[in-house]
Coordinates of C-alpha atoms in Angstrom, one line a residue:
X6 CA 8.8 120.5 -66.0
X7 CA 12.2 121.1 -67.3
X8 CA 14.6 118.2 -67.5
X9 CA 17.9 119.3 -66.1
X10 CA 19.9 116.2 -66.9
X11 CA 19.3 112.8 -68.5
X12 CA 20.9 109.6 -67.1
X13 CA 21.2 106.2 -68.7
X14 CA 21.9 103.3 -66.4
X15 CA 21.8 99.5 -66.4
X16 CA 19.2 98.4 -63.7
X17 CA 16.7 95.6 -64.4
X18 CA 14.7 92.8 -62.7
X19 CA 13.8 89.3 -63.9
X20 CA 12.7 86.1 -62.2
X21 CA 14.3 82.7 -62.6
X22 CA 13.7 79.3 -61.1
X23 CA 16.5 77.6 -59.2
X24 CA 15.8 74.2 -60.9
X25 CA 13.5 74.7 -63.9
X26 CA 13.5 70.9 -64.8
X27 CA 12.6 69.7 -61.3
X28 CA 9.4 67.7 -60.7
X29 CA 9.1 69.2 -57.2
X30 CA 8.6 72.8 -56.0
X31 CA 11.7 75.0 -56.6
X32 CA 12.8 78.4 -55.3
X33 CA 12.0 81.6 -57.2
X34 CA 14.9 84.0 -57.5
X35 CA 14.7 87.8 -58.2
X36 CA 17.6 88.4 -60.6
X37 CA 18.9 92.0 -60.6
X38 CA 21.3 93.5 -63.2
X39 CA 23.2 96.4 -61.9
X40 CA 25.8 98.1 -64.0
X41 CA 26.5 94.9 -65.9
X42 CA 26.6 92.6 -62.9
X43 CA 23.9 90.1 -61.8
X44 CA 22.7 89.5 -58.3
X45 CA 20.1 87.0 -57.1
X46 CA 17.8 87.3 -54.1
X47 CA 15.5 84.5 -52.9
X48 CA 12.1 86.0 -52.7
X49 CA 11.1 83.4 -50.2
X50 CA 8.6 81.4 -52.4
X51 CA 8.5 78.2 -54.3
X52 CA 6.6 77.0 -57.3
X53 CA 6.2 73.9 -59.4
X54 CA 8.2 74.4 -62.6
X55 CA 5.4 73.1 -64.7
X56 CA 3.2 75.8 -63.2
X57 CA 5.5 78.7 -64.1
X58 CA 5.0 80.9 -67.1
X59 CA 8.6 81.9 -68.1
X60 CA 7.3 84.4 -70.7
X61 CA 5.1 86.4 -68.3
X62 CA 7.5 85.7 -65.4
X63 CA 4.7 84.6 -63.1
X64 CA 3.0 81.4 -61.8
X65 CA 0.0 79.9 -63.5
X66 CA -3.2 80.1 -61.6
X67 CA -5.6 78.4 -64.0
X68 CA -6.4 74.8 -64.7
X69 CA -4.7 73.5 -61.6
X70 CA -5.9 72.1 -58.3
X71 CA -7.4 74.4 -55.7
X72 CA -4.4 74.0 -53.3
X73 CA -2.0 74.9 -56.1
X74 CA -4.1 77.9 -57.0
X75 CA -3.8 79.1 -53.3
X76 CA -0.1 78.6 -53.3
X77 CA 0.5 80.2 -56.6
X78 CA -1.5 83.3 -55.7
X79 CA 0.7 83.8 -52.6
X80 CA 3.8 83.4 -54.8
X81 CA 2.3 86.0 -57.3
X82 CA 1.7 88.4 -54.4
X83 CA 5.3 87.9 -53.3
X84 CA 6.5 88.7 -56.8
X85 CA 4.3 91.8 -57.0
X86 CA 5.8 92.9 -53.7
X87 CA 9.3 92.7 -55.1
X88 CA 8.3 94.5 -58.2
X89 CA 6.9 97.4 -56.2
X90 CA 10.0 97.5 -54.0
X91 CA 12.2 97.5 -57.2
X92 CA 10.2 100.5 -58.6
X93 CA 10.8 102.4 -55.4
X94 CA 14.6 101.7 -55.6
X95 CA 14.7 102.6 -59.3
X96 CA 13.1 106.0 -58.5
X97 CA 15.6 106.6 -55.7
X98 CA 18.5 105.8 -58.0
X99 CA 17.2 108.1 -60.7
X100 CA 17.3 110.9 -58.2
X101 CA 20.7 109.7 -56.8
X102 CA 22.6 108.5 -59.9
X103 CA 25.9 108.5 -58.0
X104 CA 24.8 105.3 -56.2
X105 CA 25.4 103.4 -59.4
X106 CA 29.1 103.8 -58.9
X107 CA 28.8 101.3 -56.1
X108 CA 26.7 98.3 -57.3
X109 CA 26.8 96.5 -54.0
X110 CA 25.5 99.6 -52.3
X111 CA 22.6 99.5 -54.8
X112 CA 22.0 95.9 -53.9
X113 CA 21.8 96.8 -50.2
X114 CA 19.3 99.5 -50.9
X115 CA 17.2 96.9 -52.9
X116 CA 17.3 94.4 -50.0
X117 CA 16.3 97.1 -47.5
X118 CA 13.4 98.1 -49.6
X119 CA 12.3 94.5 -50.2
X120 CA 12.0 93.8 -46.5
X121 CA 10.8 90.3 -47.4
X122 CA 9.2 87.9 -44.9
X123 CA 10.4 84.3 -45.4
X124 CA 7.6 82.3 -47.0
X125 CA 7.4 78.6 -47.6
X126 CA 4.7 76.8 -49.5
X127 CA 1.6 75.8 -47.7
X128 CA 2.2 72.5 -46.0
X129 CA 1.1 69.8 -48.4
X130 CA -0.4 66.5 -47.5
X131 CA 2.3 63.9 -47.6
X132 CA 0.9 60.4 -48.4
X133 CA 3.6 58.5 -46.6
X134 CA 3.5 60.8 -43.5
X135 CA -0.2 60.3 -43.2
X136 CA 0.1 56.5 -43.7
X137 CA 2.8 56.4 -41.0
X138 CA 0.5 58.3 -38.5
X139 CA -2.5 56.2 -39.4
X140 CA -0.7 52.9 -39.0
X141 CA 1.0 53.8 -35.7
X142 CA -2.4 54.9 -34.3
X143 CA -4.3 51.9 -35.3
X144 CA -2.0 48.9 -35.5
X145 CA -0.1 46.9 -33.0
X146 CA 2.6 44.2 -32.7
X147 CA 3.8 42.3 -35.8
X148 CA 1.0 43.9 -37.9
X149 CA 2.4 47.4 -37.1
X150 CA 5.9 46.3 -38.2
X151 CA 4.7 44.8 -41.5
X152 CA 2.5 47.8 -42.4
X153 CA 5.3 50.2 -41.7
X154 CA 7.4 48.2 -44.1
X155 CA 4.6 48.7 -46.7
X156 CA 5.0 52.5 -46.3
X157 CA 8.7 52.1 -46.8
X158 CA 8.0 50.4 -50.1
X159 CA 6.1 53.5 -51.1
X160 CA 8.9 55.8 -49.9
X161 CA 11.3 53.9 -52.1
X162 CA 9.0 54.3 -55.1
X163 CA 8.8 58.1 -54.6
X164 CA 12.6 58.3 -54.2
X165 CA 13.3 56.5 -57.4
X166 CA 10.4 58.0 -59.5
X167 CA 10.8 61.8 -59.3
X168 CA 8.0 62.4 -61.7
X169 CA 5.6 61.5 -58.9
X170 CA 5.2 63.6 -55.8
X171 CA 4.5 62.3 -52.3
X172 CA 1.3 64.5 -52.2
X173 CA -2.3 63.6 -51.8
X174 CA -3.2 66.4 -54.3
X175 CA -1.2 64.7 -57.0
X176 CA -2.5 61.2 -56.3
X177 CA -3.8 59.3 -59.4
X178 CA -4.5 55.9 -60.9
X179 CA -1.2 56.1 -62.8
X180 CA 0.8 56.9 -59.6
X181 CA -0.6 54.0 -57.6
X182 CA -0.5 51.6 -60.6
X183 CA 3.2 52.4 -61.2
X184 CA 3.9 52.0 -57.5
X185 CA 2.4 48.5 -57.4
X186 CA 4.3 47.5 -60.5
X187 CA 7.4 48.8 -58.9
X188 CA 6.8 46.6 -55.9
X189 CA 6.8 43.6 -58.2
X190 CA 10.5 44.3 -59.0
X191 CA 11.8 45.4 -55.6
X192 CA 14.6 43.4 -54.0
X193 CA 15.4 42.6 -50.4
X194 CA 18.8 43.4 -48.9
X195 CA 19.9 39.9 -49.7
X196 CA 19.3 40.5 -53.4
X197 CA 16.1 38.3 -53.7
X198 CA 12.8 39.7 -54.9
X199 CA 10.0 39.7 -52.4
X200 CA 7.6 36.8 -52.2
X201 CA 4.3 37.3 -54.1
X202 CA 2.4 36.9 -50.8
X203 CA 4.4 39.9 -49.3
X204 CA 3.8 42.0 -52.3
X205 CA 0.0 41.3 -52.5
X206 CA -0.5 41.9 -48.8
X207 CA 1.3 45.2 -49.0
X208 CA -0.8 46.3 -52.0
X209 CA -4.0 45.3 -50.3
X210 CA -3.1 47.2 -47.1
X211 CA -2.1 50.3 -48.9
X212 CA -5.3 50.5 -51.0
X213 CA -7.4 50.0 -47.8
X214 CA -5.5 52.8 -46.0
X215 CA -5.8 55.2 -48.9
X216 CA -9.5 54.6 -49.1
X217 CA -9.7 55.6 -45.4
X218 CA -7.7 58.7 -46.2
X219 CA -10.1 59.6 -49.1
X220 CA -12.9 59.6 -46.6
X221 CA -11.4 62.2 -44.4
X222 CA -12.8 65.7 -45.0
X223 CA -9.4 67.4 -45.1
X224 CA -8.0 65.1 -47.7
X225 CA -7.8 66.6 -51.2
X226 CA -8.5 63.6 -53.5
X227 CA -11.6 61.8 -54.6
X228 CA -11.5 58.0 -54.4
X229 CA -13.9 57.4 -57.2
X230 CA -12.4 60.1 -59.5
X231 CA -8.8 58.7 -59.1
X232 CA -10.0 55.2 -59.9
X233 CA -7.4 53.8 -57.5
X234 CA -9.8 50.9 -56.7
X235 CA -9.3 49.7 -60.3
X236 CA -5.5 49.3 -59.8
X237 CA -4.7 45.6 -60.1
X238 CA -3.1 43.6 -57.3
X239 CA -0.2 41.5 -58.4
X240 CA -1.5 38.1 -59.6
X241 CA -0.5 34.9 -57.9
X242 CA 0.6 32.8 -60.9
X243 CA 0.9 29.5 -58.9
X244 CA -2.2 27.2 -59.3
X245 CA -4.1 27.2 -56.0
X246 CA -3.6 23.5 -55.2
X247 CA 0.2 24.0 -55.3
X248 CA 0.4 27.2 -53.2
X249 CA 0.7 25.5 -49.8
X250 CA 3.4 23.0 -50.8
X251 CA 6.2 24.9 -49.1
X252 CA 4.2 25.0 -45.8
X253 CA 3.8 21.2 -45.8
X254 CA 2.7 20.1 -42.3
X255 CA 4.8 17.8 -40.3
X256 CA 3.9 14.1 -40.0
X257 CA 3.3 12.5 -36.6
X258 CA 6.6 10.8 -36.9
X259 CA 8.5 14.1 -37.5
X260 CA 6.7 15.7 -34.5
X261 CA 7.8 12.7 -32.4
X262 CA 11.4 13.1 -33.5
X263 CA 11.4 16.7 -32.4
X264 CA 9.8 15.8 -29.1
X265 CA 12.4 13.1 -28.4
X266 CA 15.5 15.1 -29.4
X267 CA 17.6 16.2 -26.5
X268 CA 18.6 19.9 -26.5
X269 CA 19.1 22.8 -24.1
X270 CA 19.1 26.6 -23.9
X271 CA 17.5 28.6 -26.6
X272 CA 17.2 25.6 -28.8
X273 CA 15.1 23.8 -26.2
X274 CA 12.8 26.8 -25.7
X275 CA 12.2 27.1 -29.5
X276 CA 11.5 23.4 -29.8
X277 CA 9.1 23.4 -26.8
X278 CA 7.2 26.4 -28.0
X279 CA 6.9 24.9 -31.5
X280 CA 5.5 21.7 -30.0
X281 CA 3.0 23.7 -28.0
X282 CA 1.9 25.3 -31.3
X283 CA 1.6 21.8 -32.9
X284 CA -0.7 20.7 -30.0
X285 CA -2.7 23.9 -29.8
X286 CA -2.8 25.4 -33.3
X287 CA -1.9 28.9 -32.0
X288 CA 0.2 31.6 -33.7
X289 CA 3.6 32.6 -32.3
X290 CA 2.1 36.0 -31.4
X291 CA -0.5 34.4 -29.1
X292 CA 1.9 32.2 -27.1
X293 CA 2.4 34.8 -24.3
X294 CA -1.4 34.9 -23.8
X295 CA -1.6 31.1 -24.0
X296 CA 1.0 30.6 -21.3
X297 CA -0.4 33.4 -19.0
X298 CA -1.6 31.8 -15.8
X299 CA -4.8 33.9 -15.6
X300 CA -5.9 32.4 -18.9
X301 CA -5.4 28.8 -17.8
X302 CA -8.2 26.9 -16.0
X303 CA -6.7 23.6 -14.9
X304 CA -10.0 22.5 -13.3
X305 CA -11.8 22.6 -16.6
X306 CA -8.8 21.7 -18.7
X307 CA -9.1 24.7 -21.0
X308 CA -7.1 27.8 -21.9
X309 CA -9.0 30.9 -23.1
X310 CA -7.3 33.4 -25.3
X311 CA -9.9 36.2 -25.2
X312 CA -8.5 38.3 -28.1
X313 CA -5.9 37.0 -30.5
X314 CA -3.3 39.4 -31.8
X315 CA -4.2 39.1 -35.4
X316 CA -7.8 38.2 -35.8
X317 CA -9.0 39.7 -32.6
X318 CA -11.1 36.6 -32.0
X319 CA -11.4 34.3 -29.0
X320 CA -9.8 30.8 -29.0
X321 CA -10.6 28.0 -26.6
X322 CA -7.8 25.5 -26.3
X323 CA -8.3 22.1 -24.5
X324 CA -5.4 20.8 -22.4
X325 CA -6.2 17.1 -22.1
X326 CA -3.1 15.6 -23.8
X327 CA -0.4 14.6 -21.2
X328 CA 2.5 15.8 -23.3
X329 CA 0.8 19.2 -23.8
X330 CA 0.0 19.4 -20.0
X331 CA 3.6 19.0 -19.2
X332 CA 4.8 21.6 -21.7
X333 CA 2.2 24.1 -20.5
X334 CA 3.2 23.6 -16.8
X335 CA 6.9 24.0 -17.7
X336 CA 6.3 27.4 -19.3
X337 CA 3.2 28.7 -17.5
X338 CA 3.9 32.3 -16.4
X339 CA 7.5 32.1 -17.5
X340 CA 7.4 33.6 -21.0
X341 CA 8.0 37.3 -20.6
X342 CA 8.7 37.9 -24.3
X343 CA 8.9 36.0 -27.5
X344 CA 12.3 34.3 -28.1
X345 CA 14.9 35.9 -30.3
X346 CA 15.8 33.9 -33.5
X347 CA 13.0 31.5 -32.9
X348 CA 13.0 30.2 -36.4
X349 CA 16.8 29.9 -36.7
X350 CA 16.9 27.8 -33.5
X351 CA 13.9 25.7 -34.6
X352 CA 15.6 24.9 -38.0
X353 CA 18.8 23.9 -36.1
X354 CA 16.8 21.5 -33.9
X355 CA 14.9 20.0 -36.9
X356 CA 18.1 19.3 -38.7
X357 CA 19.8 17.7 -35.8
X358 CA 16.6 15.6 -35.1
X359 CA 16.8 14.1 -38.6
X360 CA 13.9 15.9 -40.3
X361 CA 15.3 15.3 -43.8
X362 CA 12.1 14.7 -45.8
X363 CA 12.4 16.4 -49.2
X364 CA 9.6 18.9 -50.1
X365 CA 9.0 20.0 -53.7
X366 CA 7.3 23.3 -54.0
X367 CA 6.7 26.2 -56.5
X368 CA 7.6 29.7 -55.4
X369 CA 6.8 33.0 -56.9
X370 CA 9.0 36.1 -56.3
X371 CA 7.8 39.2 -58.0
X372 CA 6.4 37.8 -61.2
X373 CA 9.0 35.0 -61.6
X374 CA 7.7 31.5 -60.8
X375 CA 10.3 28.7 -60.1
X376 CA 10.2 25.1 -58.9
X377 CA 12.3 24.3 -55.9
X378 CA 13.2 21.4 -53.6
X379 CA 14.2 21.6 -50.0
X380 CA 14.5 19.5 -46.8
X381 CA 11.8 20.1 -44.3
X382 CA 14.3 21.2 -41.7
X383 CA 15.3 24.1 -44.1
X384 CA 11.7 25.2 -44.6
X385 CA 10.3 24.7 -41.0
X386 CA 9.2 27.9 -39.3
X387 CA 6.9 28.8 -36.3
X388 CA 3.7 29.1 -38.3
X389 CA 4.1 25.5 -39.6
X390 CA 3.0 24.4 -36.1
X391 CA -0.5 25.9 -36.8
X392 CA -0.7 24.2 -40.2
X393 CA 0.4 20.9 -38.7
X394 CA -2.2 21.0 -36.0
X395 CA -5.0 21.8 -38.4
X396 CA -3.9 19.0 -40.8
X397 CA -3.5 16.3 -38.2
X398 CA -6.8 17.2 -36.6
X399 CA -8.6 17.1 -40.0
X400 CA -7.1 13.7 -40.8
X401 CA -8.2 12.4 -37.3
X402 CA -11.8 13.3 -38.2
X403 CA -12.3 16.5 -36.2
X404 CA -15.1 18.8 -37.6
X405 CA -14.3 22.2 -39.0
X406 CA -16.2 24.0 -36.2
X407 CA -14.2 22.2 -33.6
X408 CA -10.9 23.2 -35.2
X409 CA -12.0 26.8 -35.7
X410 CA -13.0 27.1 -32.0
X411 CA -9.5 26.0 -30.9
X412 CA -7.5 28.0 -33.5
X413 CA -9.7 31.1 -33.4
X414 CA -10.5 31.1 -37.1
X415 CA -13.8 32.6 -38.0
X416 CA -13.9 32.2 -41.8
X417 CA -10.4 31.2 -42.9
X418 CA -9.6 29.5 -46.2
X419 CA -6.7 27.5 -44.6
X420 CA -9.1 25.2 -42.7
X421 CA -11.5 25.0 -45.7
X422 CA -8.7 24.2 -48.1
X423 CA -7.4 21.3 -45.9
X424 CA -10.8 19.8 -45.6
X425 CA -11.5 20.2 -49.3
X426 CA -8.2 18.4 -50.1
X427 CA -8.9 15.5 -47.7
X428 CA -12.5 15.1 -48.8
X429 CA -11.3 14.9 -52.5
X430 CA -8.8 12.2 -51.6
X431 CA -11.5 10.2 -49.7
X432 CA -13.9 10.6 -52.7
X433 CA -11.2 9.4 -55.1
X434 CA -10.4 6.4 -52.8
X435 CA -14.1 5.5 -52.7
X436 CA -14.3 5.9 -56.5
X437 CA -11.4 3.5 -56.9
X438 CA -13.7 0.7 -55.5
X439 CA -16.1 1.2 -58.4
X440 CA -13.4 1.4 -61.0
X441 CA -12.4 -2.3 -60.8
X442 CA -13.9 -4.2 -63.6
X443 CA -15.7 -1.2 -64.9
X444 CA -15.3 -2.4 -68.5
X445 CA -14.9 -6.2 -67.8
X446 CA -17.5 -7.9 -70.1
X447 CA -17.0 -11.2 -68.2
X448 CA -18.4 -9.8 -65.0
X449 CA -15.1 -10.2 -63.1
X450 CA -14.5 -7.5 -60.5
X451 CA -10.7 -7.4 -61.0
X452 CA -8.6 -6.5 -63.9
X453 CA -6.4 -9.2 -65.4
X454 CA -2.8 -8.5 -66.1
X455 CA -0.9 -10.4 -68.8
X456 CA 1.5 -13.0 -67.5
X457 CA 5.2 -12.3 -68.0
X458 CA 6.9 -14.8 -70.2
X459 CA 10.0 -16.5 -68.7
X460 CA 13.2 -16.8 -70.5
X461 CA 14.1 -19.9 -72.6
X462 CA 16.0 -21.5 -69.8
X463 CA 13.1 -21.0 -67.3
X464 CA 14.9 -18.3 -65.4
X465 CA 13.1 -15.0 -64.8
X466 CA 14.7 -12.0 -66.5
X467 CA 17.0 -10.0 -64.1
X468 CA 15.2 -6.7 -65.0
X469 CA 11.9 -8.2 -63.7
X470 CA 13.6 -9.2 -60.5
X471 CA 14.9 -5.7 -59.9
X472 CA 11.4 -4.3 -60.5
X473 CA 9.9 -6.7 -57.9
X474 CA 12.6 -5.9 -55.3
X475 CA 12.1 -2.2 -55.8
X476 CA 8.4 -2.4 -55.5
X477 CA 8.5 -4.6 -52.4
X478 CA 11.0 -2.3 -50.7
X479 CA 8.7 0.6 -51.5
X480 CA 5.8 -1.3 -50.0
X481 CA 7.7 -2.1 -46.9
X482 CA 8.7 1.6 -46.4
X483 CA 5.1 2.7 -46.9
X484 CA 3.9 0.1 -44.5
X485 CA 6.2 1.4 -41.8
X486 CA 5.0 4.9 -42.4
X487 CA 1.5 3.9 -41.8
X488 CA 2.1 3.4 -38.2
X489 CA 1.4 7.1 -38.0
X490 CA -2.0 8.8 -38.5
X491 CA -3.6 7.7 -41.7
X492 CA -2.3 9.4 -44.9
X493 CA -4.6 8.6 -47.8
X494 CA -2.0 9.4 -50.4
X495 CA 0.5 6.9 -49.0
X496 CA -2.2 4.2 -48.6
X497 CA -3.1 4.6 -52.2
X498 CA 0.6 4.3 -53.2
X499 CA 0.8 1.1 -51.2
X500 CA -2.2 -0.5 -52.8
X501 CA -1.1 0.5 -56.3
X502 CA 2.3 -1.1 -55.6
X503 CA 0.6 -4.3 -54.4
X504 CA -1.4 -4.4 -57.6
X505 CA 1.8 -4.1 -59.7
X506 CA 3.4 -6.9 -57.8
X507 CA 0.5 -9.2 -58.2
X508 CA 1.3 -10.2 -61.7
X509 CA 5.1 -10.4 -61.3
X510 CA 6.9 -13.7 -60.5
X511 CA 7.6 -14.3 -56.8
X512 CA 11.2 -13.9 -55.4
X513 CA 12.9 -14.2 -52.0
X514 CA 10.6 -14.3 -49.0
X515 CA 12.6 -11.6 -47.3
X516 CA 10.2 -9.1 -48.7
X517 CA 6.9 -10.6 -47.8
X518 CA 4.3 -7.9 -47.7
X519 CA 1.5 -7.9 -45.1
X520 CA -1.6 -5.9 -45.9
X521 CA -2.3 -2.8 -43.8
X522 CA -5.3 -3.1 -41.6

């Protein structure tokens, strides 16, 4: 074949990524050079930058997950389609070189020959989307709200850590471990870090949900292989005996102050519902069932909550106390929804009613542990009614099974911890009886204290007098407090104070102490 004329022209094709440093899928562009000018066409495909071979101008299809292989093969097919179309255009221009005088006309010819169908990557399995659907389908009430918050924690993690993808195919031990460590540093809108209990609960729930996801056939990760089960939950650094200090139950005197305080409107509703919780041991979420007429049997004096909101267990609440009967009758069938700002109104009432007892407690937020003090009216909240009921019942001598039948607990550490604490105090009190005279070689059953020497003029030192007065005032206050249900700690304080006074000189009779019966 004889060549009639030879033409040289600038017409080439390469492929570039829109964002080659991204950690997420990015668009693949076909870049054409026509007579010294460049034009880009989106070929309708995306690829992960770390799965793109820039030298060969093609996606990698080896040593990656099965889903990525499927996606990258489709991208490669799209690239091959554009290359074939480009070869056809180049042949046409070779036969029609005058078209090169109009680069934009060449570009239109290329586009017409491409005839590309828009393509998006195969829909990947979003971890957060699956969790949202799973929670909404299986959770209700306050549990639903809390677990959706847990998913938002994970969303925030993905948003701030672009090296990880919200994708089941990319899930790993490192991803979940970094997410859990991130939760330890997260802050609330008010600037405070989240309480360790909130963090731990979120981590436990997320691990449990992910394990469910791994068991579904269409999920693309292996629970054992990823070793997510080995990711450590944030450790509670507060010693176990100190953890419940912030939730100190109310005393009988404090409950009486709340009961006697005159209030109205939303404050009265909050106060009354809290008193009902103190008398029944029920959660706030179960109050509507508790006050539902169909659950109340006045003839038998019992309220039956067939299925509690949280534990899904039944609770059987006796209504023998006159004050409780009156409260139940006032609200029976009247509670259509739980009150708004329940805790805010309750704290206001507690403050006005004079609940000023100072509570010392240790608090952990994130991984920071700090000691705090606060008045009980600042710390009071609806769930404290349940703790108060259990504590008062335990001190009154009720058995564990009796309390669990009323509160609906099946195997709850709260009840066991309270009983363990009370049993230990009783054992210590009993042991104190054997301690007297333990090392007395003379056989006396009491310990002798050295007599205080008087001053030269026969007058007792003023420092001694101050000590006596302080101790006797302390005894008087403790004695008054003992008009409420027995508190072993206060009783021990009282007896210790009496022993200290025994060896001190007597003073004014205004502070005569009478033993507690």
